[in-house]
PDB file of C-alpha atoms in Angstrom:
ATOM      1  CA  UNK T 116      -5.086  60.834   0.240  1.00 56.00           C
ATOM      2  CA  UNK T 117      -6.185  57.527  -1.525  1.00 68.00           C
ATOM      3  CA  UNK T 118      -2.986  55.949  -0.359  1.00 72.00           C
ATOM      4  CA  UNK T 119      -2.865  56.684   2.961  1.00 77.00           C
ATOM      5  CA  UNK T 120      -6.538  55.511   3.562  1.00 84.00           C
ATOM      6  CA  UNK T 121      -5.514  52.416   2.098  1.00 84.00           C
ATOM      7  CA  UNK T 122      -2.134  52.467   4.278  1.00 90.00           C
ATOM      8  CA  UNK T 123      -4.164  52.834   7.341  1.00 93.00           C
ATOM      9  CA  UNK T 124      -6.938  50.227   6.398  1.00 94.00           C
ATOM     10  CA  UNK T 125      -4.056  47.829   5.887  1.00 95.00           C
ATOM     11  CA  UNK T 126      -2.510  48.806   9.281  1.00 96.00           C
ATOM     12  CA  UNK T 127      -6.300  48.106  11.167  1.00 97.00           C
ATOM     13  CA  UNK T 128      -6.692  44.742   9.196  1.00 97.00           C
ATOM     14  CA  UNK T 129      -3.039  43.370  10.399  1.00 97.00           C
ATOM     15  CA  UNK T 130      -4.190  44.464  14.037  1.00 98.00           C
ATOM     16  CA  UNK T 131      -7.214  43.440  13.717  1.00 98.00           C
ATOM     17  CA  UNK T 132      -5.193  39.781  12.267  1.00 96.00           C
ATOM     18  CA  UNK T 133      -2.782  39.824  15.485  1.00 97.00           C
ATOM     19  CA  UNK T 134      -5.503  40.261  17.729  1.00 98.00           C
ATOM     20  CA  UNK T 135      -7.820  37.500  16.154  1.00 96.00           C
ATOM     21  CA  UNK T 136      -4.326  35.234  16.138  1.00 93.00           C
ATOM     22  CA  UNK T 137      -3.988  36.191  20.138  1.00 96.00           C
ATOM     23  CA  UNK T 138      -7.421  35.468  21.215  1.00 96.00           C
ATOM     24  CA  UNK T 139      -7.627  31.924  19.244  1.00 94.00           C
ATOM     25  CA  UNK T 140      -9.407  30.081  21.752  1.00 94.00           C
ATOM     26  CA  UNK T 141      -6.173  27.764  21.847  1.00 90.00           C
ATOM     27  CA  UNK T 142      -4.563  30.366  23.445  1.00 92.00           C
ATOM     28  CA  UNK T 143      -7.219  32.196  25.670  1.00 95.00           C
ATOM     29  CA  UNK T 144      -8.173  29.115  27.137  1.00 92.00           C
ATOM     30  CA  UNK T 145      -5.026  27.784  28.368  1.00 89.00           C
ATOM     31  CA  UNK T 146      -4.243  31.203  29.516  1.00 90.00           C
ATOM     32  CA  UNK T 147      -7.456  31.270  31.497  1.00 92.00           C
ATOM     33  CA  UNK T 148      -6.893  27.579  33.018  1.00 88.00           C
ATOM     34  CA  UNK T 149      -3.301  28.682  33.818  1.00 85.00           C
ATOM     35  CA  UNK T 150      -4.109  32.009  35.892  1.00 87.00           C
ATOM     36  CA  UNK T 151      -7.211  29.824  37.578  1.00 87.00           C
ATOM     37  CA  UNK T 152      -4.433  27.903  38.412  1.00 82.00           C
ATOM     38  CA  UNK T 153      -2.630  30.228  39.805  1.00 79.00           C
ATOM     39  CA  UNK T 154      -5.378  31.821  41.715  1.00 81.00           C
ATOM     40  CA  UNK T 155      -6.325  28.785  43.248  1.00 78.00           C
ATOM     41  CA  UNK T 156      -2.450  28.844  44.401  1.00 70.00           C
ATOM     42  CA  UNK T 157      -2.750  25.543  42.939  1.00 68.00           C
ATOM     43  CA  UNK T 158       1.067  23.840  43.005  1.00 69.00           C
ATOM     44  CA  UNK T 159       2.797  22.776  39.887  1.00 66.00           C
ATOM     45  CA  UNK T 160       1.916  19.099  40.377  1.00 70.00           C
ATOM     46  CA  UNK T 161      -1.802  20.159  39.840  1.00 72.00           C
ATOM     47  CA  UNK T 162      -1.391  22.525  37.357  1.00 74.00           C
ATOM     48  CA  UNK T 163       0.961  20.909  35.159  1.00 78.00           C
ATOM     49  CA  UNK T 164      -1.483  17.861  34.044  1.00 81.00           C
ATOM     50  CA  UNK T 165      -4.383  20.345  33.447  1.00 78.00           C
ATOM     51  CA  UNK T 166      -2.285  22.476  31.416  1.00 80.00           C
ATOM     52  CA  UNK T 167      -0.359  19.286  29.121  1.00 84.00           C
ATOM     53  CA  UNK T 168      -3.462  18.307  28.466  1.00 85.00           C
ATOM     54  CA  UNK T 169      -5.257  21.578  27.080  1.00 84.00           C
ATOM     55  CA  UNK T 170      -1.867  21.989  24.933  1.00 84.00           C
ATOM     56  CA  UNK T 171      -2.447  18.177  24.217  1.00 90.00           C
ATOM     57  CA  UNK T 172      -6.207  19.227  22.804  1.00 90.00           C
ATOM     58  CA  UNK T 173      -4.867  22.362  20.855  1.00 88.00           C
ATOM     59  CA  UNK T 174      -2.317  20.123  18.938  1.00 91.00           C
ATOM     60  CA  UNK T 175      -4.997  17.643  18.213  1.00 94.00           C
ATOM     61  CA  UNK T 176      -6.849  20.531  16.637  1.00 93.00           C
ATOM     62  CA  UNK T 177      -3.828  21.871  15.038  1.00 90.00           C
ATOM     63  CA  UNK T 178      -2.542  18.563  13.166  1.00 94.00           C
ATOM     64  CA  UNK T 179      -6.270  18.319  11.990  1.00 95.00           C
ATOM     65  CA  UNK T 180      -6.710  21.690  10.801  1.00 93.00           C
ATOM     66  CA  UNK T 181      -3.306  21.017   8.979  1.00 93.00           C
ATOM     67  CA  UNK T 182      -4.242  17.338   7.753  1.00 96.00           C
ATOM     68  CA  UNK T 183      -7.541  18.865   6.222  1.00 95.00           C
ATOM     69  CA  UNK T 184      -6.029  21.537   4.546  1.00 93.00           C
ATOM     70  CA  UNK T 185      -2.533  19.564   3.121  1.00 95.00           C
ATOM     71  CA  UNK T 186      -5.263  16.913   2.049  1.00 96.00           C
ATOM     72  CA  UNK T 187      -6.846  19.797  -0.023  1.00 94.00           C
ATOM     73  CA  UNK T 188      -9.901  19.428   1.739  1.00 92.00           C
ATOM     74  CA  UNK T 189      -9.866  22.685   2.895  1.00 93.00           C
ATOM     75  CA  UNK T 190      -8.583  26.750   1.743  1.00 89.00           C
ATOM     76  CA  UNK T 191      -7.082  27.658   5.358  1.00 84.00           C
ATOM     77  CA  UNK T 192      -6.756  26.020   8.990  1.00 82.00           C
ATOM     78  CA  UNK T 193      -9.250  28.680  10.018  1.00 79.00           C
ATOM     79  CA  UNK T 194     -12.104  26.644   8.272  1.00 86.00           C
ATOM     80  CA  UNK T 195     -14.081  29.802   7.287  1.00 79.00           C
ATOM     81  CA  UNK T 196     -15.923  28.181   4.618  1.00 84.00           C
ATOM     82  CA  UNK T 197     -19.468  26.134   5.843  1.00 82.00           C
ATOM     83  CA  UNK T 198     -18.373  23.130   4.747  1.00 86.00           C
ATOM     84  CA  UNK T 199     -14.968  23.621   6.362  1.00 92.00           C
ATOM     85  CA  UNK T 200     -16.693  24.860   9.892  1.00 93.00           C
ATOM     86  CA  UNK T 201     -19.100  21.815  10.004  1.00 95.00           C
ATOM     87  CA  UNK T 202     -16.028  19.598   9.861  1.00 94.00           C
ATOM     88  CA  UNK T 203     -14.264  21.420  12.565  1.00 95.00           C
ATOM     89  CA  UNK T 204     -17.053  21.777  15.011  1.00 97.00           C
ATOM     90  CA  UNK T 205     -17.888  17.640  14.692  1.00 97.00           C
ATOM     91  CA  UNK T 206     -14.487  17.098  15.023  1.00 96.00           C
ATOM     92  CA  UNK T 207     -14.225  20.040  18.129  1.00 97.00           C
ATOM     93  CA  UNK T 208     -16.979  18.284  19.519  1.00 98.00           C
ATOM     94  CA  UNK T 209     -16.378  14.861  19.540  1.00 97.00           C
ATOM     95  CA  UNK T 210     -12.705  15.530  21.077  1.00 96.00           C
ATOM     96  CA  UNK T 211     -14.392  17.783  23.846  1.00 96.00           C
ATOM     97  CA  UNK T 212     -16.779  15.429  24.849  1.00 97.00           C
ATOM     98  CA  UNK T 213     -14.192  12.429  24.990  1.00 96.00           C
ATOM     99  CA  UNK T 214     -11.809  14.943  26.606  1.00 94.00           C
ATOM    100  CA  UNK T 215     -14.469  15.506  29.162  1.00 94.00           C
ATOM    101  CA  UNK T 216     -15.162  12.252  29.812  1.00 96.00           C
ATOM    102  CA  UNK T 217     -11.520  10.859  30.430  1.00 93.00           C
ATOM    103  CA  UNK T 218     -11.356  14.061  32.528  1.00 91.00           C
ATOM    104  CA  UNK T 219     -14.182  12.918  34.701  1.00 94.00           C
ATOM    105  CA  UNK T 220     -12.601   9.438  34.612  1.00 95.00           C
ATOM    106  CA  UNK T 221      -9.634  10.836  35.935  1.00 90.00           C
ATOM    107  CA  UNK T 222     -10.593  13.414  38.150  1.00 88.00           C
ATOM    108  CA  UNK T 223     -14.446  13.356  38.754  1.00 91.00           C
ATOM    109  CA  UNK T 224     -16.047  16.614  39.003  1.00 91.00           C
ATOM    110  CA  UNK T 225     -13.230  19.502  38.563  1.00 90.00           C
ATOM    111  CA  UNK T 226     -12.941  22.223  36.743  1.00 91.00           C
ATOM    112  CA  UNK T 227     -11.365  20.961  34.081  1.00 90.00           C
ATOM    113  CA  UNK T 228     -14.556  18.228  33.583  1.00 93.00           C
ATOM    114  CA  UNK T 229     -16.917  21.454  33.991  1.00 95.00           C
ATOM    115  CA  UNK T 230     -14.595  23.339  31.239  1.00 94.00           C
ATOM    116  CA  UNK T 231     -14.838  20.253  28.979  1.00 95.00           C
ATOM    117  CA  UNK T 232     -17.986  19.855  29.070  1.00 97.00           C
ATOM    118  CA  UNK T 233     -19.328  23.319  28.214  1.00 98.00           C
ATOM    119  CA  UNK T 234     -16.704  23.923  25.823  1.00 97.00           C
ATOM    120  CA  UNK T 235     -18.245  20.675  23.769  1.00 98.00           C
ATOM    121  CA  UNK T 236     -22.046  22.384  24.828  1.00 99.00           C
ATOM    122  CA  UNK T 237     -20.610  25.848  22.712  1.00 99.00           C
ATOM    123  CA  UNK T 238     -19.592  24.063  19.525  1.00 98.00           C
ATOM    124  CA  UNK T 239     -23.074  21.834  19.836  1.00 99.00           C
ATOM    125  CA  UNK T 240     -24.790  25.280  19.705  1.00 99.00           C
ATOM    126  CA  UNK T 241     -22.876  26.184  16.979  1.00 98.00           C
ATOM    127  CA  UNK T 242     -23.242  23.093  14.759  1.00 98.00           C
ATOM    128  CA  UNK T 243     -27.348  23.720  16.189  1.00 98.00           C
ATOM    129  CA  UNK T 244     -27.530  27.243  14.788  1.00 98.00           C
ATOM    130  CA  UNK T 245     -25.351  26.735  11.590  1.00 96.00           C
ATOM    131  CA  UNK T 246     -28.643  27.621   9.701  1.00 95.00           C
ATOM    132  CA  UNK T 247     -29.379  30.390  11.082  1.00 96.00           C
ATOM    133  CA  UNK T 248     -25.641  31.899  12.179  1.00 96.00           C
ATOM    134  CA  UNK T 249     -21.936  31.315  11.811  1.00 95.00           C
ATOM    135  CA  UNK T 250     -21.297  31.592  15.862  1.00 97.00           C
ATOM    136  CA  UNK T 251     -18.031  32.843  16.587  1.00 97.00           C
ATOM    137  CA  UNK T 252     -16.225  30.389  18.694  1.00 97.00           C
ATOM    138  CA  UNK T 253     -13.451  32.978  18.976  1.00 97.00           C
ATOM    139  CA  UNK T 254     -15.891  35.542  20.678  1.00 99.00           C
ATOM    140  CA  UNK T 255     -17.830  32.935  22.398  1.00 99.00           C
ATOM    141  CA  UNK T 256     -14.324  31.336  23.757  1.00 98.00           C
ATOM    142  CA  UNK T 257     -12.483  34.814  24.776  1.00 98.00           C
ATOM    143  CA  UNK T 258     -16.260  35.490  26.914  1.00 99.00           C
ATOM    144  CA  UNK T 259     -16.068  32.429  28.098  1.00 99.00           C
ATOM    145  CA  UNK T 260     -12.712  33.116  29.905  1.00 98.00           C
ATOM    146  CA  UNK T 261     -13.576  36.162  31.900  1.00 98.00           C
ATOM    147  CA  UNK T 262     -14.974  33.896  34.252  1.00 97.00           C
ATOM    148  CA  UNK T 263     -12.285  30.629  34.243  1.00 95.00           C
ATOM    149  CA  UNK T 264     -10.030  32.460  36.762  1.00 92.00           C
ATOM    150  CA  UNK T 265     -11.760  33.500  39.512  1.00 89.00           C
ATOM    151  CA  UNK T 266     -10.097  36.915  39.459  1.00 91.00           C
ATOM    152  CA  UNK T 267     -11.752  40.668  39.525  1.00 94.00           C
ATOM    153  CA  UNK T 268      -8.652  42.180  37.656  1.00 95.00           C
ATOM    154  CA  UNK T 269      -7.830  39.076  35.638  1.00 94.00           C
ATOM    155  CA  UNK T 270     -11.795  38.868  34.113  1.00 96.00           C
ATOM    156  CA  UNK T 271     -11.935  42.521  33.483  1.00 98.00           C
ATOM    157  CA  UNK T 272      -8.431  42.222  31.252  1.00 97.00           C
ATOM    158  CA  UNK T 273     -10.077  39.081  29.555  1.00 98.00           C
ATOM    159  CA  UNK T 274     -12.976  41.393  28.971  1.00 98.00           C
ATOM    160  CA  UNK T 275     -10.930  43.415  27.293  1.00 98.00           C
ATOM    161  CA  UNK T 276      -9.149  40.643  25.215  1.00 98.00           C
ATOM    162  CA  UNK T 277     -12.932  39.712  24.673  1.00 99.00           C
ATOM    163  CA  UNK T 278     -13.877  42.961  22.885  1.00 99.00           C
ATOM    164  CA  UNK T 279     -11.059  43.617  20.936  1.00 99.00           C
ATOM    165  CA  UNK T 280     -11.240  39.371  19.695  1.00 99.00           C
ATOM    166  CA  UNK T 281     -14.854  40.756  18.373  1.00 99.00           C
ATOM    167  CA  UNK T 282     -13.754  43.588  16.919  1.00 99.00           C
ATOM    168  CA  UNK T 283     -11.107  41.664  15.177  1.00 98.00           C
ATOM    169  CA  UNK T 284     -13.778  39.272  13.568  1.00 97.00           C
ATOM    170  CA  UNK T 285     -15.431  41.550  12.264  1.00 97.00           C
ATOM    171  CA  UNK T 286     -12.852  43.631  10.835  1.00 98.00           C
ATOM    172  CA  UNK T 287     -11.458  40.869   8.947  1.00 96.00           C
ATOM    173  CA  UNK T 288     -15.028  40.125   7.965  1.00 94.00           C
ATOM    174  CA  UNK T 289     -15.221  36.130   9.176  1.00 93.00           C
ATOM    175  CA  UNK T 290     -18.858  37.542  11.418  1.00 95.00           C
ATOM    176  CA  UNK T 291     -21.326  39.459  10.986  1.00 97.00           C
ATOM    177  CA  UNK T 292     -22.860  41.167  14.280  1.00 98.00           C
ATOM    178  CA  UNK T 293     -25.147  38.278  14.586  1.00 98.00           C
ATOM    179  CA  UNK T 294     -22.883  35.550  14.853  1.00 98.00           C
ATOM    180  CA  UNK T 295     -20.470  38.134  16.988  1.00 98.00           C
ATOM    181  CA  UNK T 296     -23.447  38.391  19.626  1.00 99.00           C
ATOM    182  CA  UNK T 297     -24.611  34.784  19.368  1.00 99.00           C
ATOM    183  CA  UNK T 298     -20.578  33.878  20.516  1.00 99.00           C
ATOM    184  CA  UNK T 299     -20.790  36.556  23.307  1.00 99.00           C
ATOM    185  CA  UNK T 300     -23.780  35.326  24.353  1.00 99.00           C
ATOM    186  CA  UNK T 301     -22.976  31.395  24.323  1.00 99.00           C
ATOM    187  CA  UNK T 302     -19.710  32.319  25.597  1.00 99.00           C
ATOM    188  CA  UNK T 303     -21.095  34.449  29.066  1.00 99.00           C
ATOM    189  CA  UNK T 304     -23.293  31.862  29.345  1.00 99.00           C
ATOM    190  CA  UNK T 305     -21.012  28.612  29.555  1.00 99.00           C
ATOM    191  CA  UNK T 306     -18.650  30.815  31.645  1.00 98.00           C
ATOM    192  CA  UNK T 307     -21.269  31.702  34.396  1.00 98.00           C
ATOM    193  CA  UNK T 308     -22.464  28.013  34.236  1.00 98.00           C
ATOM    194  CA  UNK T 309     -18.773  27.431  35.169  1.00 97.00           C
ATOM    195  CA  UNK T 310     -18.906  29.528  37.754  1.00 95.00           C
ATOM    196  CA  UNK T 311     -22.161  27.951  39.518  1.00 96.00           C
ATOM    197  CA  UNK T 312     -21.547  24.025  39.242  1.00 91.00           C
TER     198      UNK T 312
END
């Protein structure tokens, strides 16, 4: 009996691992911007630069994540430690606000600038509440792409993707309910300010 609870506690926490790997926010969002794309019946000349250049940020984040844990600065590129998290979101938010403003430079006021711009407002609110909460950029992310889209069908599967990314987190024990509602929360938030400007 032992054995198979701790068969099927290992099976949960690899789900629970895929899941959390799935809905990294440098996946969910470029999935979102890609089906708003595609909503908006938006031709590949338009949706190709939008697209190169969320990949563009995710690599950016990727080859720092890497650099800072190679350099021994960090345990693991999901900079779960406080230390590690403060580092990512000052990094995350400097490279969302200059990504927002080259946007704007580029393009005025899209979507894309709007994205930008509340993407860098969620990780200010998290380096804000640090003290009080570990925010969940995953949750906050994955709720924040219900509403990129534009789509009935397409926001309630993303709601979906949104509850199982916070069941995930706290499975695998990086949030506690807190910072699991404080993500939501930021997350519905940024995406229904993305909806009205």
């Amino acid at each position: 009996m032992k054995r198979s609870s701790a068969t099927s506690q290992a099976a949960v926490t690899r789900l629970a691992r895929a899941v959390s790997i799935l809905g990294h926010p440098m996946l969910v969002m470029p999935l979102a911007a890609w089906l708003a794309t595609r909503n908006r019946h938006a031709d590949a000349a338009t949706a190709s630069p939008v697209l190169a250049a969320i990949a563009a940020l995710g690599l950016l984040v990727l080859a720092y994540s890497a650099s800072r844990v190679r350099g021994g600065h960090w345990q693991h590129v999901d900079a779960s430690a406080p230390g590690e998290r403060r580092g990512l979101n000052v990094f995350l938010l400097g490279l969302f606000v200059l990504a927002a403003a080259l946007a704007a430079w580029l393009s005025g006021h899209s979507p894309i600038t709007i994205a930008l711009l509340l993407a860098a407002a969620v990780i200010l609110l998290a380096l804000l509440t640090a003290a009080w909460c570990k925010l969940s950029l995953h949750v906050a992310f994955a709720c924040f792409a219900i509403f990129v889209p534009g789509n009935l069908a397409v926001a309630a599967g993303m709601a979906i993707l949104a509850i199982a990314v916070a069941w995930s987190r706290r499975v695998l024990g990086r949030h506690d309910r807190r910072d699991i509602l404080v993500g939501a929360l930021a997350g519905i938030v940024a995406g229904i300010l993305f909806q009205t400007l």
